[in-house]
Amino acid sequence: MERTVIVILGATASGKSKLSISLAKKLGGEIVSCDSMQIYRGMDIGTAKISKNEMENIPHHMIDIVQPNEEFSVGEYVKRAKKIIAEIFERNAVPIVVGGTGLYVKALTQNYDFGNTEKNLEIREKYKKILKEKGNEFLFNILNEKNPEIAKKIHVNDTKKIIRALEKIENKKALKKDEEIQNWRYLIFGLNMPREELYQKINLRTEKMFEEGLEKEVYNLIKSGVSPSAQCMEGIGYKQVVFAKENNLERKELIELVKQKTRNYAKRQLTFMRGIENLIWVDAKEAEKKILEVYYGNN
């Protein structure tokens, strides 16, 4: 029987977390976060990260996996998420991918090929070790065996290019192997609710974030060494707090600015979702019932 991954995609504040936990309880599921901000440690309030208590003992993955100053790419997300999904199936559980980062969902479900562009530090370190132990000629011969055409274009002493070439070749092969052994499909659901209701939820959530200490969270991150220009600080809320500090913006104005930016982001999320293949729109209030109907109807 073909195995199925449930994917729940929705705008910020649309109720994805609560829905996913309820589904996980009914289906024996584990949750795989698909949020480009919740991957960062120490960024909890501004990302509306689910707390341990709110998880209700349901396993959650792909949360708090990198430090704020670390680089993280779409390709890295796909690689890690697929590994976790495979492990969840091995435990005879149901993977439930949940988030608002449409690009991550699209890359995961539509099998983007990152073989020529994405880094694989594990492979790179392996060949650096070989270089150190065996020398550049030994390393060059490995490349020549794997791909003589590429080897012809690289000098035997240009070890940086040799390692990068080997990294590309091996990473592409690994990704291809992943696709060959992957034998599951995705049921992708998009949460829909009246725009005014969504905006009201966003406004209330934003106010709650400031009550819980969003500004302090941002200042603590900067104090710990995170650059205000770091990738993670581009997140809504974080960027505006930095802007407010630098431009002496009043707190009331700051809160309204974050509300506005979040509403604009939610609109962009919904627009992006319309471009995702095979997405099934469900009313947010009836989502659980509809998802279960479709899931059981396809299994």
mmCIF file of C-alpha atoms in Angstrom:
data_model
loop_
_atom_site.group_PDB
_atom_site.id
_atom_site.type_symbol
_atom_site.label_atom_id
_atom_site.label_comp_id
_atom_site.label_asym_id
_atom_site.label_seq_id
_atom_site.Cartn_x
_atom_site.Cartn_y
_atom_site.Cartn_z
ATOM 1 C CA MET A 1 0.000 0.000 0.000
ATOM 2 C CA GLU A 2 1.285 3.449 -0.869
ATOM 3 C CA ARG A 3 2.125 5.464 2.213
ATOM 4 C CA THR A 4 0.649 8.926 2.682
ATOM 5 C CA VAL A 5 2.075 12.112 4.171
ATOM 6 C CA ILE A 6 -0.509 14.644 5.337
ATOM 7 C CA VAL A 7 0.528 18.254 4.694
ATOM 8 C CA ILE A 8 -1.309 21.143 6.363
ATOM 9 C CA LEU A 9 -0.481 24.546 4.956
ATOM 10 C CA GLY A 10 -2.018 27.819 6.018
ATOM 11 C CA ALA A 11 -1.423 31.476 6.704
ATOM 12 C CA THR A 12 0.047 32.540 10.012
ATOM 13 C CA ALA A 13 -2.482 32.360 12.901
ATOM 14 C CA SER A 14 -4.893 30.146 10.926
ATOM 15 C CA GLY A 15 -4.912 27.369 13.553
ATOM 16 C CA LYS A 16 -2.486 24.857 12.018
ATOM 17 C CA SER A 17 -0.817 23.737 15.253
ATOM 18 C CA LYS A 18 -4.008 22.939 17.150
ATOM 19 C CA LEU A 19 -5.446 21.111 14.147
ATOM 20 C CA SER A 20 -2.294 19.057 13.590
ATOM 21 C CA ILE A 21 -2.160 17.899 17.217
ATOM 22 C CA SER A 22 -5.796 16.801 17.101
ATOM 23 C CA LEU A 23 -5.145 14.870 13.875
ATOM 24 C CA ALA A 24 -1.972 13.315 15.267
ATOM 25 C CA LYS A 25 -3.919 11.984 18.254
ATOM 26 C CA LYS A 26 -6.566 10.415 16.021
ATOM 27 C CA LEU A 27 -4.157 8.965 13.446
ATOM 28 C CA GLY A 28 -1.165 8.063 15.571
ATOM 29 C CA GLY A 29 0.879 10.778 13.934
ATOM 30 C CA GLU A 30 4.068 12.745 14.402
ATOM 31 C CA ILE A 31 4.436 16.356 13.343
ATOM 32 C CA VAL A 32 7.119 17.711 11.032
ATOM 33 C CA SER A 33 7.327 21.511 11.200
ATOM 34 C CA CYS A 34 7.562 23.317 7.882
ATOM 35 C CA ASP A 35 8.403 26.803 9.116
ATOM 36 C CA SER A 36 11.520 28.671 8.032
ATOM 37 C CA MET A 37 11.701 30.596 11.331
ATOM 38 C CA GLN A 38 10.886 27.910 13.904
ATOM 39 C CA ILE A 39 14.073 26.063 12.934
ATOM 40 C CA TYR A 40 16.054 28.620 14.996
ATOM 41 C CA ARG A 41 16.832 28.097 18.664
ATOM 42 C CA GLY A 42 16.002 30.975 20.978
ATOM 43 C CA MET A 43 13.448 32.480 18.603
ATOM 44 C CA ASP A 44 10.250 31.421 20.316
ATOM 45 C CA ILE A 45 7.896 34.338 20.886
ATOM 46 C CA GLY A 46 8.201 36.021 17.496
ATOM 47 C CA THR A 47 7.765 32.736 15.624
ATOM 48 C CA ALA A 48 4.759 31.643 17.731
ATOM 49 C CA LYS A 49 6.678 28.441 18.411
ATOM 50 C CA ILE A 50 4.648 25.709 20.045
ATOM 51 C CA SER A 51 5.568 25.043 23.688
ATOM 52 C CA LYS A 52 6.279 21.632 25.205
ATOM 53 C CA ASN A 53 2.946 21.712 27.050
ATOM 54 C CA GLU A 54 1.053 22.629 23.884
ATOM 55 C CA MET A 55 2.591 19.660 22.062
ATOM 56 C CA GLU A 56 0.557 17.334 24.307
ATOM 57 C CA ASN A 57 3.199 14.587 24.080
ATOM 58 C CA ILE A 58 2.960 14.455 20.278
ATOM 59 C CA PRO A 59 6.480 14.201 18.762
ATOM 60 C CA HIS A 60 7.477 17.363 16.871
ATOM 61 C CA HIS A 61 10.406 17.533 14.439
ATOM 62 C CA MET A 62 12.362 20.265 12.589
ATOM 63 C CA ILE A 63 11.994 22.777 15.454
ATOM 64 C CA ASP A 64 15.041 24.306 17.218
ATOM 65 C CA ILE A 65 17.531 22.590 14.912
ATOM 66 C CA VAL A 66 19.975 25.439 14.132
ATOM 67 C CA GLN A 67 21.524 28.412 15.897
ATOM 68 C CA PRO A 68 20.306 31.877 14.794
ATOM 69 C CA ASN A 69 23.631 32.756 13.131
ATOM 70 C CA GLU A 70 23.799 29.514 11.139
ATOM 71 C CA GLU A 71 22.965 29.305 7.442
ATOM 72 C CA PHE A 72 20.018 27.147 6.462
ATOM 73 C CA SER A 73 18.610 26.500 2.991
ATOM 74 C CA VAL A 74 15.512 25.062 1.374
ATOM 75 C CA GLY A 75 17.581 22.141 0.129
ATOM 76 C CA GLU A 76 18.799 21.372 3.650
ATOM 77 C CA TYR A 77 15.209 21.454 4.889
ATOM 78 C CA VAL A 78 14.062 18.975 2.218
ATOM 79 C CA LYS A 79 16.975 16.632 2.916
ATOM 80 C CA ARG A 80 16.335 16.541 6.666
ATOM 81 C CA ALA A 81 12.545 16.441 6.410
ATOM 82 C CA LYS A 82 12.574 13.459 4.024
ATOM 83 C CA LYS A 83 14.866 11.546 6.370
ATOM 84 C CA ILE A 84 12.519 12.239 9.289
ATOM 85 C CA ILE A 85 9.423 11.268 7.273
ATOM 86 C CA ALA A 86 11.055 7.934 6.371
ATOM 87 C CA GLU A 87 11.844 7.320 10.059
ATOM 88 C CA ILE A 88 8.249 8.123 11.067
ATOM 89 C CA PHE A 89 6.957 5.550 8.574
ATOM 90 C CA GLU A 90 9.415 3.016 10.009
ATOM 91 C CA ARG A 91 7.708 3.548 13.365
ATOM 92 C CA ASN A 92 4.336 2.853 11.675
ATOM 93 C CA ALA A 93 3.211 6.377 12.462
ATOM 94 C CA VAL A 94 1.636 8.984 10.170
ATOM 95 C CA PRO A 95 3.816 11.987 9.185
ATOM 96 C CA ILE A 96 1.931 15.283 9.383
ATOM 97 C CA VAL A 97 3.860 18.163 7.812
ATOM 98 C CA VAL A 98 2.642 21.491 9.184
ATOM 99 C CA GLY A 99 3.618 25.049 8.418
ATOM 100 C CA GLY A 100 3.278 28.308 6.650
ATOM 101 C CA THR A 101 6.446 28.358 4.548
ATOM 102 C CA GLY A 102 5.017 27.588 1.137
ATOM 103 C CA LEU A 103 8.414 27.362 -0.560
ATOM 104 C CA TYR A 104 9.478 24.575 1.796
ATOM 105 C CA VAL A 105 6.246 22.671 1.114
ATOM 106 C CA LYS A 106 6.591 23.125 -2.626
ATOM 107 C CA ALA A 107 10.223 21.971 -2.605
ATOM 108 C CA LEU A 108 9.399 18.973 -0.412
ATOM 109 C CA THR A 109 6.345 17.760 -2.297
ATOM 110 C CA GLN A 110 7.367 18.535 -5.873
ATOM 111 C CA ASN A 111 10.808 16.894 -5.700
ATOM 112 C CA TYR A 112 13.033 19.839 -6.533
ATOM 113 C CA ASP A 113 16.520 18.822 -7.662
ATOM 114 C CA PHE A 114 19.137 20.582 -5.520
ATOM 115 C CA GLY A 115 21.959 18.339 -6.688
ATOM 116 C CA ASN A 116 23.953 21.002 -8.531
ATOM 117 C CA THR A 117 23.507 23.876 -6.114
ATOM 118 C CA GLU A 118 23.113 22.694 -2.558
ATOM 119 C CA LYS A 119 25.946 22.181 -0.100
ATOM 120 C CA ASN A 120 26.605 18.894 1.641
ATOM 121 C CA LEU A 121 29.067 19.620 4.417
ATOM 122 C CA GLU A 122 29.287 15.968 5.470
ATOM 123 C CA ILE A 123 30.550 14.933 2.027
ATOM 124 C CA ARG A 124 32.882 17.928 1.880
ATOM 125 C CA GLU A 125 34.476 17.101 5.230
ATOM 126 C CA LYS A 126 34.966 13.482 4.130
ATOM 127 C CA TYR A 127 37.039 14.546 1.121
ATOM 128 C CA LYS A 128 38.965 17.131 3.132
ATOM 129 C CA LYS A 129 40.012 14.311 5.440
ATOM 130 C CA ILE A 130 41.087 12.183 2.451
ATOM 131 C CA LEU A 131 43.113 15.123 1.109
ATOM 132 C CA LYS A 132 44.876 15.550 4.442
ATOM 133 C CA GLU A 133 45.659 11.848 4.802
ATOM 134 C CA LYS A 134 46.358 10.818 1.177
ATOM 135 C CA GLY A 135 47.315 13.990 -0.691
ATOM 136 C CA ASN A 136 46.033 15.888 -3.724
ATOM 137 C CA GLU A 137 46.952 13.281 -6.358
ATOM 138 C CA PHE A 138 44.990 10.575 -4.564
ATOM 139 C CA LEU A 139 42.014 12.952 -4.314
ATOM 140 C CA PHE A 140 42.296 13.883 -7.996
ATOM 141 C CA ASN A 141 42.308 10.195 -8.978
ATOM 142 C CA ILE A 142 39.001 9.681 -7.128
ATOM 143 C CA LEU A 143 37.454 12.466 -9.208
ATOM 144 C CA ASN A 144 38.983 11.058 -12.402
ATOM 145 C CA GLU A 145 37.397 7.676 -11.695
ATOM 146 C CA LYS A 146 33.989 9.187 -10.926
ATOM 147 C CA ASN A 147 33.890 11.657 -13.804
ATOM 148 C CA PRO A 148 36.892 11.905 -16.201
ATOM 149 C CA GLU A 149 35.271 14.752 -18.175
ATOM 150 C CA ILE A 150 35.090 17.017 -15.139
ATOM 151 C CA ALA A 151 38.579 15.934 -14.016
ATOM 152 C CA LYS A 152 40.040 17.106 -17.358
ATOM 153 C CA LYS A 153 38.921 20.675 -16.566
ATOM 154 C CA ILE A 154 40.511 20.848 -13.103
ATOM 155 C CA HIS A 155 44.208 21.011 -12.233
ATOM 156 C CA VAL A 156 45.509 18.307 -9.908
ATOM 157 C CA ASN A 157 46.625 20.966 -7.397
ATOM 158 C CA ASP A 158 43.309 22.842 -7.318
ATOM 159 C CA THR A 159 42.025 20.865 -4.356
ATOM 160 C CA LYS A 160 39.206 23.290 -3.591
ATOM 161 C CA LYS A 161 37.626 22.697 -7.017
ATOM 162 C CA ILE A 162 38.286 18.950 -6.828
ATOM 163 C CA ILE A 163 36.472 18.694 -3.478
ATOM 164 C CA ARG A 164 33.571 20.843 -4.692
ATOM 165 C CA ALA A 165 33.230 18.666 -7.813
ATOM 166 C CA LEU A 166 33.241 15.475 -5.750
ATOM 167 C CA GLU A 167 30.708 17.015 -3.379
ATOM 168 C CA LYS A 168 28.360 17.834 -6.267
ATOM 169 C CA ILE A 169 28.690 14.381 -7.844
ATOM 170 C CA GLU A 170 28.123 12.483 -4.605
ATOM 171 C CA ASN A 171 25.339 14.754 -3.351
ATOM 172 C CA LYS A 172 23.433 14.445 -6.617
ATOM 173 C CA LYS A 173 23.796 10.663 -6.495
ATOM 174 C CA ALA A 174 22.517 10.593 -2.895
ATOM 175 C CA LEU A 175 19.520 12.757 -3.758
ATOM 176 C CA LYS A 176 18.689 10.568 -6.741
ATOM 177 C CA LYS A 177 18.848 7.504 -4.510
ATOM 178 C CA ASP A 178 16.491 9.192 -2.051
ATOM 179 C CA GLU A 179 13.960 9.757 -4.822
ATOM 180 C CA GLU A 180 14.226 6.137 -5.946
ATOM 181 C CA ILE A 181 13.532 4.706 -2.496
ATOM 182 C CA GLN A 182 10.823 7.234 -1.627
ATOM 183 C CA ASN A 183 7.518 5.451 -2.008
ATOM 184 C CA TRP A 184 5.048 7.807 -0.440
ATOM 185 C CA ARG A 185 2.688 10.490 -1.663
ATOM 186 C CA TYR A 186 1.507 13.785 -0.249
ATOM 187 C CA LEU A 187 -2.041 14.909 0.539
ATOM 188 C CA ILE A 188 -1.744 18.685 0.753
ATOM 189 C CA PHE A 189 -4.435 20.730 2.483
ATOM 190 C CA GLY A 190 -4.729 24.512 2.575
ATOM 191 C CA LEU A 191 -6.660 26.150 5.392
ATOM 192 C CA ASN A 192 -9.174 28.733 4.297
ATOM 193 C CA MET A 193 -11.021 31.258 6.454
ATOM 194 C CA PRO A 194 -12.656 34.665 5.937
ATOM 195 C CA ARG A 195 -9.990 37.331 5.528
ATOM 196 C CA GLU A 196 -11.364 39.560 8.302
ATOM 197 C CA GLU A 197 -11.382 36.658 10.762
ATOM 198 C CA LEU A 198 -7.777 35.812 9.880
ATOM 199 C CA TYR A 199 -6.691 39.435 10.313
ATOM 200 C CA GLN A 200 -8.376 39.616 13.698
ATOM 201 C CA LYS A 201 -6.486 36.483 14.810
ATOM 202 C CA ILE A 202 -3.231 37.997 13.551
ATOM 203 C CA ASN A 203 -3.825 41.233 15.484
ATOM 204 C CA LEU A 204 -4.571 39.355 18.713
ATOM 205 C CA ARG A 205 -1.543 37.088 18.282
ATOM 206 C CA THR A 206 0.719 40.087 17.680
ATOM 207 C CA GLU A 207 -0.488 41.778 20.868
ATOM 208 C CA LYS A 208 0.129 38.549 22.776
ATOM 209 C CA MET A 209 3.694 38.341 21.432
ATOM 210 C CA PHE A 210 4.491 41.784 22.802
ATOM 211 C CA GLU A 211 2.857 40.945 26.130
ATOM 212 C CA GLU A 212 5.063 37.826 26.348
ATOM 213 C CA GLY A 213 8.248 39.813 25.714
ATOM 214 C CA LEU A 214 9.051 39.888 21.995
ATOM 215 C CA GLU A 215 11.241 42.979 22.361
ATOM 216 C CA LYS A 216 13.285 41.374 25.137
ATOM 217 C CA GLU A 217 13.720 38.237 23.016
ATOM 218 C CA VAL A 218 15.145 40.306 20.148
ATOM 219 C CA TYR A 219 17.491 42.286 22.431
ATOM 220 C CA ASN A 220 18.732 39.057 24.054
ATOM 221 C CA LEU A 221 19.506 37.561 20.650
ATOM 222 C CA ILE A 222 21.552 40.626 19.666
ATOM 223 C CA LYS A 223 23.276 40.612 23.064
ATOM 224 C CA SER A 224 24.226 36.953 22.511
ATOM 225 C CA GLY A 225 26.021 37.874 19.287
ATOM 226 C CA VAL A 226 23.332 37.532 16.628
ATOM 227 C CA SER A 227 23.796 40.253 14.025
ATOM 228 C CA PRO A 228 20.757 42.494 13.398
ATOM 229 C CA SER A 229 21.408 41.841 9.688
ATOM 230 C CA ALA A 230 21.437 38.032 10.067
ATOM 231 C CA GLN A 231 19.058 35.980 7.924
ATOM 232 C CA CYS A 232 16.954 35.012 10.939
ATOM 233 C CA MET A 233 16.443 38.664 11.875
ATOM 234 C CA GLU A 234 14.556 39.231 8.615
ATOM 235 C CA GLY A 235 11.594 37.496 10.249
ATOM 236 C CA ILE A 236 8.506 39.614 10.865
ATOM 237 C CA GLY A 237 8.549 41.032 14.373
ATOM 238 C CA TYR A 238 12.306 40.711 14.767
ATOM 239 C CA LYS A 239 13.089 43.083 11.908
ATOM 240 C CA GLN A 240 10.558 45.658 13.102
ATOM 241 C CA VAL A 241 11.824 45.604 16.702
ATOM 242 C CA VAL A 242 15.337 46.337 15.430
ATOM 243 C CA PHE A 243 13.964 49.101 13.185
ATOM 244 C CA ALA A 244 12.024 50.628 16.080
ATOM 245 C CA LYS A 245 15.097 50.647 18.311
ATOM 246 C CA GLU A 246 17.233 52.325 15.639
ATOM 247 C CA ASN A 247 14.569 54.904 14.742
ATOM 248 C CA ASN A 248 13.085 55.644 18.180
ATOM 249 C CA LEU A 249 9.658 54.374 17.140
ATOM 250 C CA GLU A 250 7.023 54.437 19.868
ATOM 251 C CA ARG A 251 5.886 51.032 21.144
ATOM 252 C CA LYS A 252 2.304 51.560 19.999
ATOM 253 C CA GLU A 253 3.508 52.374 16.478
ATOM 254 C CA LEU A 254 5.794 49.326 16.544
ATOM 255 C CA ILE A 255 2.931 46.980 17.459
ATOM 256 C CA GLU A 256 0.749 48.386 14.680
ATOM 257 C CA LEU A 257 3.631 48.044 12.224
ATOM 258 C CA VAL A 258 4.120 44.355 13.111
ATOM 259 C CA LYS A 259 0.375 43.753 12.752
ATOM 260 C CA GLN A 260 0.399 45.334 9.304
ATOM 261 C CA LYS A 261 3.497 43.437 8.128
ATOM 262 C CA THR A 262 2.031 40.147 9.391
ATOM 263 C CA ARG A 263 -1.273 40.742 7.597
ATOM 264 C CA ASN A 264 0.643 41.506 4.393
ATOM 265 C CA TYR A 265 2.681 38.334 4.860
ATOM 266 C CA ALA A 266 -0.464 36.253 5.370
ATOM 267 C CA LYS A 267 -1.823 37.609 2.098
ATOM 268 C CA ARG A 268 1.395 36.580 0.313
ATOM 269 C CA GLN A 269 1.231 33.135 1.919
ATOM 270 C CA LEU A 270 -2.273 32.557 0.565
ATOM 271 C CA THR A 271 -1.249 33.767 -2.896
ATOM 272 C CA PHE A 272 1.730 31.386 -2.920
ATOM 273 C CA MET A 273 -0.441 28.494 -1.802
ATOM 274 C CA ARG A 274 -2.612 28.869 -4.900
ATOM 275 C CA GLY A 275 0.404 27.897 -6.996
ATOM 276 C CA ILE A 276 1.010 24.594 -5.226
ATOM 277 C CA GLU A 277 0.014 21.560 -7.259
ATOM 278 C CA ASN A 278 -2.810 19.307 -6.004
ATOM 279 C CA LEU A 279 -3.564 21.501 -2.994
ATOM 280 C CA ILE A 280 -6.990 20.775 -1.474
ATOM 281 C CA TRP A 281 -8.627 23.817 0.087
ATOM 282 C CA VAL A 282 -10.582 23.149 3.289
ATOM 283 C CA ASP A 283 -12.583 25.471 5.498
ATOM 284 C CA ALA A 284 -10.563 25.978 8.692
ATOM 285 C CA LYS A 285 -13.580 25.220 10.905
ATOM 286 C CA GLU A 286 -14.321 21.941 9.095
ATOM 287 C CA ALA A 287 -10.710 21.064 8.349
ATOM 288 C CA GLU A 288 -10.280 18.059 10.632
ATOM 289 C CA LYS A 289 -13.394 16.299 9.369
ATOM 290 C CA LYS A 290 -12.522 16.970 5.727
ATOM 291 C CA ILE A 291 -8.877 15.888 6.085
ATOM 292 C CA LEU A 292 -9.864 12.616 7.763
ATOM 293 C CA GLU A 293 -12.431 11.919 5.037
ATOM 294 C CA VAL A 294 -9.873 12.459 2.258
ATOM 295 C CA TYR A 295 -7.137 10.552 4.106
ATOM 296 C CA TYR A 296 -9.254 7.461 4.774
ATOM 297 C CA GLY A 297 -10.748 7.664 1.295
ATOM 298 C CA ASN A 298 -7.258 7.397 -0.180
ATOM 299 C CA ASN A 299 -5.947 4.618 2.061
#
